[in-house]
């Protein structure tokens, strides 16, 4: 009786053991990946739009409260957290704090160029959320722009010039990462060159300013006008001509002829006056949206191909008039002009990489397929065809849930950057942008004052 009982017990326990194994298998194959996905990207999906909405409403303190803890952005979005925090502080006028955060962001950008092979491999098996957010090419230069404006607003021109010099190395690094056969529309940043030329002027570095204006002019004429519909703004034409007339060489003769009809303040007069600059951040940068395609693969399972694209956001915003009124009630006014089309740069930059992004999106399901077929065959051999089919269904579920396009982007960016400049006599002025007062300033001869304003309707 005891022997029969033991045999019966073993027979009874065998199905139970297999059932437990299957439950454990399905738990790890289905539940863990899904939980991993939501835990890895839910922070950005849930909280970043809130930060952006609060920043647009100029409720900077509330936005910064969310940004107190980096964990709110997820484990792989440290750079994105720093970019948003740095820009919100910048918009709030907390320039010292913003400069410290952007410095950390620059270091993080640089570190991510040497990404660990292990994490890159993980992105091929799971999705790009397994990788830290590395930022877009143009976003790295935008850090230099905002950082330079932080220092300029604080009157720290020497520190701002560090950012000017950094733009060269950053743009070289961006272009060096692409093979000669890979198209890269974002090769140069005309607005960054214009801003750096202005800062070199403020620091008394005339030769460096002239070089920057040449690069800015060439970029607007040969690149921005064609690719983004942005011609050179008036302030570049005036500054460039004045500096050419001051110390241009024979190499500048083609520029001199092109700018011959542009009215400008001669250099000797300009240095006896003061300048007020307004940088207008207009509208909302585009956000990434998903393209997802369910595809059958040989043998029965299904998979998904997913990749991102930029979608424009709807907003209303108009050029701002920059006005300076002196103590006698006399005023001068100039409207802002477009200097940087961040929206179109973002869209074209991603379009350039679309084939490479799509290639990865197509190869990844193939890798998953071969891994799943190997596992399916092993389970079928060990536990029968029914268990193999269960693996196939679980694999299909895993493929659909795990294949997600990376939708992370710097959402607090403006859609466009506009610029205006007033040349005024030394003295005290009430400065305003549209109906908004920017405060009172007292300017000396040769001094430059910078203001930044965000406008979104």
Short mmCIF file of C-alpha atoms in Angstrom, two decimals:
data_model
loop_
_atom_site.label_atom_id
_atom_site.label_comp_id
_atom_site.label_asym_id
_atom_site.label_seq_id
_atom_site.Cartn_x
_atom_site.Cartn_y
_atom_site.Cartn_z
CA UNK A 1 0.00 0.00 0.00
CA UNK A 2 2.83 2.36 0.81
CA UNK A 3 4.51 1.72 -2.57
CA UNK A 4 1.29 2.36 -4.47
CA UNK A 5 0.75 5.51 -2.46
CA UNK A 6 4.23 6.83 -3.29
CA UNK A 7 3.76 6.12 -7.01
CA UNK A 8 0.37 7.79 -6.96
CA UNK A 9 1.88 10.71 -5.16
CA UNK A 10 4.63 11.10 -7.75
CA UNK A 11 2.07 10.92 -10.59
CA UNK A 12 -0.04 13.53 -8.88
CA UNK A 13 2.88 15.82 -8.25
CA UNK A 14 4.35 15.69 -11.78
CA UNK A 15 1.63 17.79 -13.51
CA UNK A 16 1.75 20.22 -10.60
CA UNK A 17 5.52 20.71 -11.00
CA UNK A 18 5.19 21.32 -14.74
CA UNK A 19 2.39 23.79 -14.08
CA UNK A 20 4.57 25.71 -11.65
CA UNK A 21 7.40 25.85 -14.17
CA UNK A 22 5.08 27.17 -16.81
CA UNK A 23 3.71 29.79 -14.46
CA UNK A 24 7.23 30.93 -13.59
CA UNK A 25 8.16 30.96 -17.26
CA UNK A 26 5.16 33.03 -18.28
CA UNK A 27 5.70 35.37 -15.35
CA UNK A 28 9.25 36.19 -16.42
CA UNK A 29 8.47 36.26 -20.14
CA UNK A 30 5.34 38.40 -19.97
CA UNK A 31 4.95 40.23 -16.69
CA UNK A 32 8.54 41.32 -16.01
CA UNK A 33 9.11 42.89 -19.48
CA UNK A 34 5.85 44.80 -19.29
CA UNK A 35 6.66 46.08 -15.80
CA UNK A 36 10.18 46.99 -16.94
CA UNK A 37 8.80 48.99 -19.84
CA UNK A 38 6.38 51.01 -17.76
CA UNK A 39 8.90 51.59 -14.96
CA UNK A 40 11.58 52.75 -17.42
CA UNK A 41 9.59 55.39 -19.26
CA UNK A 42 6.49 56.19 -17.19
CA UNK A 43 8.28 59.01 -15.36
CA UNK A 44 8.91 60.94 -18.58
CA UNK A 45 5.48 60.16 -20.06
CA UNK A 46 3.64 61.31 -16.93
CA UNK A 47 5.69 64.23 -15.63
CA UNK A 48 7.50 65.95 -18.50
CA UNK A 49 4.30 67.33 -20.10
CA UNK A 50 3.36 68.77 -16.72
CA UNK A 51 6.72 70.54 -16.48
CA UNK A 52 6.29 71.89 -20.00
CA UNK A 53 2.74 73.12 -19.35
CA UNK A 54 3.80 74.87 -16.16
CA UNK A 55 6.77 76.49 -17.90
CA UNK A 56 4.54 77.79 -20.70
CA UNK A 57 2.19 79.26 -18.06
CA UNK A 58 5.27 80.86 -16.38
CA UNK A 59 4.55 78.91 -13.21
CA UNK A 60 8.24 78.22 -12.85
CA UNK A 61 8.23 77.46 -9.12
CA UNK A 62 5.70 74.66 -9.59
CA UNK A 63 7.65 73.28 -12.54
CA UNK A 64 10.86 73.33 -10.53
CA UNK A 65 9.14 71.54 -7.66
CA UNK A 66 8.56 68.57 -9.99
CA UNK A 67 12.17 68.92 -11.12
CA UNK A 68 13.56 68.72 -7.60
CA UNK A 69 13.99 64.94 -7.88
CA UNK A 70 15.73 63.43 -10.97
CA UNK A 71 13.93 60.15 -10.29
CA UNK A 72 10.71 61.75 -11.52
CA UNK A 73 12.13 61.50 -15.05
CA UNK A 74 13.04 57.81 -14.94
CA UNK A 75 16.32 55.95 -14.60
CA UNK A 76 17.51 56.53 -18.19
CA UNK A 77 16.54 60.16 -18.66
CA UNK A 78 19.13 62.04 -16.58
CA UNK A 79 20.14 64.24 -19.51
CA UNK A 80 16.54 65.09 -20.35
CA UNK A 81 15.95 66.03 -16.73
CA UNK A 82 18.99 68.35 -16.74
CA UNK A 83 17.96 69.99 -20.02
CA UNK A 84 14.44 70.75 -18.79
CA UNK A 85 15.64 71.91 -15.38
CA UNK A 86 18.33 74.15 -16.87
CA UNK A 87 15.92 75.79 -19.30
CA UNK A 88 13.15 76.32 -16.72
CA UNK A 89 15.67 78.04 -14.45
CA UNK A 90 16.84 80.13 -17.40
CA UNK A 91 13.27 81.18 -18.25
CA UNK A 92 12.69 82.03 -14.57
CA UNK A 93 15.65 84.42 -14.65
CA UNK A 94 17.63 82.28 -12.21
CA UNK A 95 20.69 82.44 -14.43
CA UNK A 96 23.34 81.38 -11.91
CA UNK A 97 21.47 78.19 -11.05
CA UNK A 98 20.68 77.54 -14.71
CA UNK A 99 24.35 77.83 -15.67
CA UNK A 100 25.32 75.20 -13.09
CA UNK A 101 22.69 72.77 -14.36
CA UNK A 102 23.61 73.31 -18.01
CA UNK A 103 27.26 72.71 -17.17
CA UNK A 104 26.25 69.35 -15.75
CA UNK A 105 24.18 68.69 -18.86
CA UNK A 106 27.21 69.36 -21.09
CA UNK A 107 29.28 66.88 -19.08
CA UNK A 108 26.49 64.29 -19.34
CA UNK A 109 26.26 64.81 -23.12
CA UNK A 110 29.99 64.18 -23.44
CA UNK A 111 29.93 61.08 -21.24
CA UNK A 112 27.14 59.54 -23.28
CA UNK A 113 29.31 59.54 -26.40
CA UNK A 114 31.19 56.65 -24.74
CA UNK A 115 28.09 54.56 -24.06
CA UNK A 116 28.52 51.14 -22.47
CA UNK A 117 28.37 48.22 -24.89
CA UNK A 118 26.16 46.29 -22.46
CA UNK A 119 23.42 48.91 -22.48
CA UNK A 120 23.60 49.36 -26.23
CA UNK A 121 23.18 45.60 -26.62
CA UNK A 122 20.17 45.70 -24.33
CA UNK A 123 18.49 48.23 -26.60
CA UNK A 124 18.60 45.74 -29.46
CA UNK A 125 16.76 43.13 -27.38
CA UNK A 126 14.27 45.45 -25.70
CA UNK A 127 13.92 49.00 -27.08
CA UNK A 128 15.73 52.33 -27.01
CA UNK A 129 14.32 53.13 -23.57
CA UNK A 130 16.94 50.67 -22.32
CA UNK A 131 19.51 53.31 -23.27
CA UNK A 132 20.06 56.64 -21.51
CA UNK A 133 18.65 59.55 -23.49
CA UNK A 134 21.59 60.95 -25.46
CA UNK A 135 19.93 64.04 -26.94
CA UNK A 136 19.68 65.26 -30.53
CA UNK A 137 22.60 66.94 -32.26
CA UNK A 138 21.00 70.39 -32.27
CA UNK A 139 20.08 70.07 -28.58
CA UNK A 140 23.77 70.03 -27.66
CA UNK A 141 24.34 73.37 -29.41
CA UNK A 142 21.18 74.78 -27.82
CA UNK A 143 22.84 74.20 -24.45
CA UNK A 144 25.70 76.45 -25.56
CA UNK A 145 23.22 79.11 -26.69
CA UNK A 146 21.25 79.14 -23.43
CA UNK A 147 24.41 78.94 -21.37
CA UNK A 148 25.95 81.90 -23.22
CA UNK A 149 22.76 83.89 -22.68
CA UNK A 150 22.82 83.01 -18.98
CA UNK A 151 26.23 84.62 -18.66
CA UNK A 152 25.37 87.52 -20.96
CA UNK A 153 22.28 88.34 -18.87
CA UNK A 154 24.53 88.34 -15.79
CA UNK A 155 27.03 90.63 -17.53
CA UNK A 156 29.71 87.90 -17.41
CA UNK A 157 31.01 88.30 -20.94
CA UNK A 158 34.23 86.33 -20.43
CA UNK A 159 32.25 83.31 -19.24
CA UNK A 160 29.87 83.73 -22.19
CA UNK A 161 32.86 83.68 -24.55
CA UNK A 162 33.81 80.23 -23.22
CA UNK A 163 30.52 79.02 -24.73
CA UNK A 164 31.35 80.83 -27.97
CA UNK A 165 34.61 78.95 -28.26
CA UNK A 166 32.92 75.66 -27.35
CA UNK A 167 30.52 75.88 -30.31
CA UNK A 168 33.36 75.12 -32.75
CA UNK A 169 34.37 71.89 -31.02
CA UNK A 170 30.74 70.82 -30.52
CA UNK A 171 29.85 71.26 -34.20
CA UNK A 172 33.04 69.45 -35.24
CA UNK A 173 32.17 66.54 -32.93
CA UNK A 174 28.64 66.38 -34.35
CA UNK A 175 29.89 66.21 -37.93
CA UNK A 176 32.70 63.77 -37.11
CA UNK A 177 30.26 61.15 -35.79
CA UNK A 178 28.76 60.63 -39.27
CA UNK A 179 30.44 58.70 -42.05
CA UNK A 180 31.06 60.57 -45.30
CA UNK A 181 28.14 58.81 -46.99
CA UNK A 182 25.63 59.64 -44.25
CA UNK A 183 23.56 62.74 -44.85
CA UNK A 184 23.53 65.23 -42.01
CA UNK A 185 21.55 68.40 -42.69
CA UNK A 186 22.46 69.93 -39.31
CA UNK A 187 26.12 70.78 -39.92
CA UNK A 188 26.20 74.38 -38.76
CA UNK A 189 24.20 76.66 -36.46
CA UNK A 190 23.82 80.14 -37.91
CA UNK A 191 22.13 81.67 -34.87
CA UNK A 192 24.81 80.32 -32.53
CA UNK A 193 27.47 81.91 -34.76
CA UNK A 194 25.56 85.22 -34.77
CA UNK A 195 25.22 85.21 -30.99
CA UNK A 196 28.89 84.37 -30.53
CA UNK A 197 29.86 87.23 -32.86
CA UNK A 198 27.83 89.64 -30.73
CA UNK A 199 29.50 88.32 -27.57
CA UNK A 200 32.97 88.60 -29.11
CA UNK A 201 32.12 92.22 -29.90
CA UNK A 202 31.04 92.78 -26.30
CA UNK A 203 34.36 91.34 -25.15
CA UNK A 204 36.39 93.50 -27.53
CA UNK A 205 37.56 90.54 -29.65
CA UNK A 206 37.05 92.12 -33.08
CA UNK A 207 38.84 89.47 -35.15
CA UNK A 208 36.92 86.63 -33.53
CA UNK A 209 33.69 88.58 -33.99
CA UNK A 210 34.44 89.06 -37.69
CA UNK A 211 35.13 85.32 -38.14
CA UNK A 212 31.87 84.45 -36.36
CA UNK A 213 29.87 86.87 -38.52
CA UNK A 214 31.38 85.36 -41.67
CA UNK A 215 30.39 81.88 -40.52
CA UNK A 216 26.92 83.11 -39.54
CA UNK A 217 26.40 84.85 -42.89
CA UNK A 218 27.52 81.80 -44.89
CA UNK A 219 25.31 79.51 -42.80
CA UNK A 220 22.22 81.70 -43.29
CA UNK A 221 22.82 82.21 -47.00
CA UNK A 222 23.88 78.67 -47.95
CA UNK A 223 22.03 76.57 -45.37
CA UNK A 224 19.29 78.22 -43.32
CA UNK A 225 17.63 80.07 -46.20
CA UNK A 226 17.42 76.89 -48.29
CA UNK A 227 16.71 74.25 -45.65
CA UNK A 228 14.67 76.18 -43.07
CA UNK A 229 13.45 79.31 -44.88
CA UNK A 230 15.37 81.58 -42.48
CA UNK A 231 17.41 84.40 -44.08
CA UNK A 232 20.03 86.45 -42.26
CA UNK A 233 18.38 88.85 -39.78
CA UNK A 234 19.00 92.58 -40.03
CA UNK A 235 21.18 92.69 -36.93
CA UNK A 236 23.71 90.36 -38.58
CA UNK A 237 23.77 92.45 -41.75
CA UNK A 238 24.37 95.66 -39.80
CA UNK A 239 26.99 94.22 -37.42
CA UNK A 240 28.81 92.40 -40.19
CA UNK A 241 29.02 95.44 -42.45
CA UNK A 242 30.17 97.72 -39.64
CA UNK A 243 32.97 95.32 -38.71
CA UNK A 244 34.00 94.75 -42.33
CA UNK A 245 34.29 98.49 -42.82
CA UNK A 246 36.37 98.70 -39.63
CA UNK A 247 38.91 95.96 -40.30
CA UNK A 248 37.83 93.69 -43.13
CA UNK A 249 40.48 92.23 -45.42
CA UNK A 250 40.56 91.71 -49.17
CA UNK A 251 38.87 88.35 -48.56
CA UNK A 252 35.83 90.25 -47.32
CA UNK A 253 35.34 92.14 -50.58
CA UNK A 254 32.52 89.80 -51.80
CA UNK A 255 30.69 90.35 -48.52
CA UNK A 256 31.26 94.11 -48.75
CA UNK A 257 29.66 94.21 -52.22
CA UNK A 258 26.69 92.11 -51.08
CA UNK A 259 26.06 94.33 -48.04
CA UNK A 260 26.73 97.62 -49.80
CA UNK A 261 23.09 98.73 -49.72
CA UNK A 262 22.52 97.84 -46.06
CA UNK A 263 22.14 100.89 -43.77
CA UNK A 264 24.30 100.63 -40.66
CA UNK A 265 25.85 102.63 -37.84
CA UNK A 266 29.59 103.12 -38.55
CA UNK A 267 31.93 101.54 -36.04
CA UNK A 268 33.31 104.73 -34.52
CA UNK A 269 29.76 105.95 -33.81
CA UNK A 270 28.59 102.56 -32.61
CA UNK A 271 31.29 102.31 -29.94
CA UNK A 272 30.14 105.64 -28.50
CA UNK A 273 26.61 104.31 -28.08
CA UNK A 274 25.00 101.37 -26.27
CA UNK A 275 23.03 98.34 -27.45
CA UNK A 276 19.97 96.53 -26.11
CA UNK A 277 19.29 93.00 -27.33
CA UNK A 278 16.05 91.06 -26.96
CA UNK A 279 15.99 87.28 -27.45
CA UNK A 280 12.43 86.05 -27.93
CA UNK A 281 11.67 82.35 -27.43
CA UNK A 282 8.58 81.83 -29.55
CA UNK A 283 6.09 78.97 -29.45
CA UNK A 284 6.51 75.29 -28.62
CA UNK A 285 9.06 72.87 -30.03
CA UNK A 286 7.65 69.77 -31.80
CA UNK A 287 7.18 66.54 -29.88
CA UNK A 288 7.95 62.99 -30.93
CA UNK A 289 5.03 60.74 -31.88
CA UNK A 290 5.02 57.01 -32.66
CA UNK A 291 4.66 55.12 -35.91
CA UNK A 292 3.80 51.49 -35.07
CA UNK A 293 3.25 48.65 -37.54
CA UNK A 294 2.22 45.11 -36.52
CA UNK A 295 3.87 42.58 -38.83
CA UNK A 296 3.59 38.75 -39.07
CA UNK A 297 6.82 36.77 -39.02
CA UNK A 298 7.46 33.24 -40.37
CA UNK A 299 6.11 30.44 -38.24
CA UNK A 300 3.07 32.15 -36.77
CA UNK A 301 4.17 34.78 -34.22
CA UNK A 302 3.69 38.51 -34.72
CA UNK A 303 6.04 41.39 -34.09
CA UNK A 304 5.97 45.17 -34.27
CA UNK A 305 8.10 47.79 -35.97
CA UNK A 306 8.09 51.17 -34.24
CA UNK A 307 9.94 54.44 -34.82
CA UNK A 308 9.39 58.12 -33.90
CA UNK A 309 8.64 61.23 -35.90
CA UNK A 310 8.35 64.88 -34.85
CA UNK A 311 4.91 66.48 -34.85
CA UNK A 312 4.46 70.24 -34.76
CA UNK A 313 2.51 71.74 -31.88
CA UNK A 314 -0.13 74.39 -32.45
CA UNK A 315 0.56 77.78 -30.91
CA UNK A 316 0.05 81.46 -31.59
CA UNK A 317 2.91 83.87 -31.22
CA UNK A 318 3.86 87.11 -32.90
CA UNK A 319 7.08 89.09 -33.31
CA UNK A 320 7.62 91.25 -30.26
CA UNK A 321 8.43 94.96 -30.50
CA UNK A 322 11.45 95.85 -28.38
CA UNK A 323 11.05 99.40 -27.05
CA UNK A 324 13.43 101.62 -25.09
CA UNK A 325 12.08 104.89 -23.61
CA UNK A 326 14.42 107.48 -22.13
CA UNK A 327 13.71 109.84 -19.22
CA UNK A 328 12.53 112.52 -21.65
CA UNK A 329 9.81 110.23 -22.99
CA UNK A 330 11.50 109.64 -26.36
CA UNK A 331 11.42 106.02 -27.51
CA UNK A 332 12.90 103.77 -30.18
CA UNK A 333 11.42 100.47 -31.29
CA UNK A 334 12.43 97.40 -33.32
CA UNK A 335 10.53 94.17 -33.93
CA UNK A 336 12.22 90.82 -33.44
CA UNK A 337 13.29 88.80 -36.48
CA UNK A 338 13.61 85.05 -36.76
CA UNK A 339 17.12 83.79 -36.11
CA UNK A 340 16.63 80.07 -35.40
CA UNK A 341 13.85 77.72 -36.53
CA UNK A 342 14.21 75.04 -33.86
CA UNK A 343 11.03 73.33 -35.03
CA UNK A 344 12.20 72.69 -38.59
CA UNK A 345 15.75 71.85 -37.50
CA UNK A 346 14.37 69.15 -35.17
CA UNK A 347 12.13 67.68 -37.87
CA UNK A 348 14.80 67.63 -40.57
CA UNK A 349 17.46 66.34 -38.17
CA UNK A 350 15.31 63.30 -37.32
CA UNK A 351 14.31 62.81 -40.96
CA UNK A 352 18.00 62.59 -41.85
CA UNK A 353 18.39 59.74 -39.39
CA UNK A 354 15.11 58.06 -40.30
CA UNK A 355 16.67 55.32 -42.43
CA UNK A 356 19.13 54.48 -39.66
CA UNK A 357 16.36 54.57 -37.03
CA UNK A 358 14.10 52.40 -39.22
CA UNK A 359 16.91 49.95 -39.94
CA UNK A 360 17.38 49.41 -36.20
CA UNK A 361 13.61 49.17 -35.75
CA UNK A 362 13.49 46.44 -38.42
CA UNK A 363 16.55 44.49 -37.28
CA UNK A 364 15.49 44.37 -33.63
CA UNK A 365 12.33 42.24 -34.25
CA UNK A 366 14.44 39.86 -36.34
CA UNK A 367 16.82 39.35 -33.42
CA UNK A 368 13.91 38.77 -31.06
CA UNK A 369 12.38 36.31 -33.53
CA UNK A 370 15.46 34.08 -33.66
CA UNK A 371 15.81 34.09 -29.88
CA UNK A 372 12.14 33.22 -29.44
CA UNK A 373 12.24 30.44 -32.04
CA UNK A 374 15.24 28.89 -30.29
CA UNK A 375 13.40 29.01 -26.96
CA UNK A 376 10.20 27.70 -28.56
CA UNK A 377 12.03 24.69 -30.05
CA UNK A 378 13.71 23.85 -26.75
CA UNK A 379 10.43 24.03 -24.83
CA UNK A 380 8.66 21.92 -27.50
CA UNK A 381 11.34 19.23 -27.23
CA UNK A 382 11.20 19.20 -23.44
CA UNK A 383 7.47 19.62 -22.80
CA UNK A 384 5.64 19.04 -26.06
CA UNK A 385 4.28 21.10 -28.92
CA UNK A 386 1.54 22.66 -26.80
CA UNK A 387 4.08 24.25 -24.51
CA UNK A 388 6.03 25.44 -27.56
CA UNK A 389 2.91 27.14 -28.87
CA UNK A 390 2.47 28.85 -25.53
CA UNK A 391 6.00 30.22 -25.85
CA UNK A 392 5.14 31.52 -29.31
CA UNK A 393 2.04 33.35 -28.04
CA UNK A 394 4.00 34.76 -25.11
CA UNK A 395 6.72 35.86 -27.53
CA UNK A 396 4.18 37.67 -29.68
CA UNK A 397 2.83 39.46 -26.61
CA UNK A 398 6.36 40.37 -25.59
CA UNK A 399 7.16 41.69 -29.08
CA UNK A 400 4.11 43.93 -29.20
CA UNK A 401 4.61 45.37 -25.71
CA UNK A 402 8.39 45.67 -25.77
CA UNK A 403 8.84 47.29 -29.18
CA UNK A 404 8.32 50.97 -28.37
CA UNK A 405 9.75 53.99 -30.23
CA UNK A 406 11.85 56.35 -28.16
CA UNK A 407 9.61 59.42 -27.80
CA UNK A 408 11.87 61.34 -25.43
CA UNK A 409 12.71 64.90 -26.47
CA UNK A 410 13.49 68.30 -24.98
CA UNK A 411 9.89 69.53 -24.77
CA UNK A 412 10.51 72.85 -23.02
CA UNK A 413 12.39 74.17 -26.07
CA UNK A 414 10.78 76.97 -28.09
CA UNK A 415 9.77 76.47 -31.71
CA UNK A 416 11.74 79.53 -32.82
CA UNK A 417 14.26 82.02 -31.50
CA UNK A 418 13.88 85.62 -32.60
CA UNK A 419 16.21 88.56 -32.04
CA UNK A 420 16.01 92.37 -32.02
CA UNK A 421 18.60 95.05 -31.28
CA UNK A 422 18.40 98.75 -30.48
CA UNK A 423 21.35 101.14 -30.67
CA UNK A 424 20.81 103.97 -28.16
CA UNK A 425 22.74 106.83 -26.62
CA UNK A 426 24.26 106.14 -23.18
CA UNK A 427 21.78 106.82 -20.41
CA UNK A 428 18.80 105.46 -18.48
CA UNK A 429 15.95 103.63 -20.24
CA UNK A 430 12.69 101.87 -19.50
CA UNK A 431 12.79 98.72 -21.64
CA UNK A 432 9.75 96.73 -22.69
CA UNK A 433 8.90 93.78 -24.94
CA UNK A 434 5.42 94.33 -26.30
CA UNK A 435 3.26 95.27 -23.33
CA UNK A 436 5.63 93.63 -20.82
CA UNK A 437 8.07 95.82 -18.94
CA UNK A 438 11.58 94.39 -18.69
CA UNK A 439 12.75 97.01 -16.19
CA UNK A 440 14.98 100.03 -16.12
CA UNK A 441 18.61 99.98 -17.22
CA UNK A 442 21.43 102.50 -17.28
CA UNK A 443 23.90 101.96 -20.10
CA UNK A 444 27.36 103.34 -20.75
CA UNK A 445 29.16 103.83 -24.06
CA UNK A 446 29.91 100.52 -25.77
CA UNK A 447 27.84 98.53 -23.28
CA UNK A 448 25.46 95.74 -24.37
CA UNK A 449 22.44 94.57 -22.37
CA UNK A 450 20.59 91.29 -23.01
CA UNK A 451 16.99 90.33 -22.20
CA UNK A 452 15.15 87.05 -22.82
CA UNK A 453 11.37 86.57 -23.10
CA UNK A 454 9.22 83.48 -23.72
CA UNK A 455 5.97 83.97 -25.70
CA UNK A 456 3.31 81.32 -26.30
CA UNK A 457 -0.42 81.75 -26.87
#
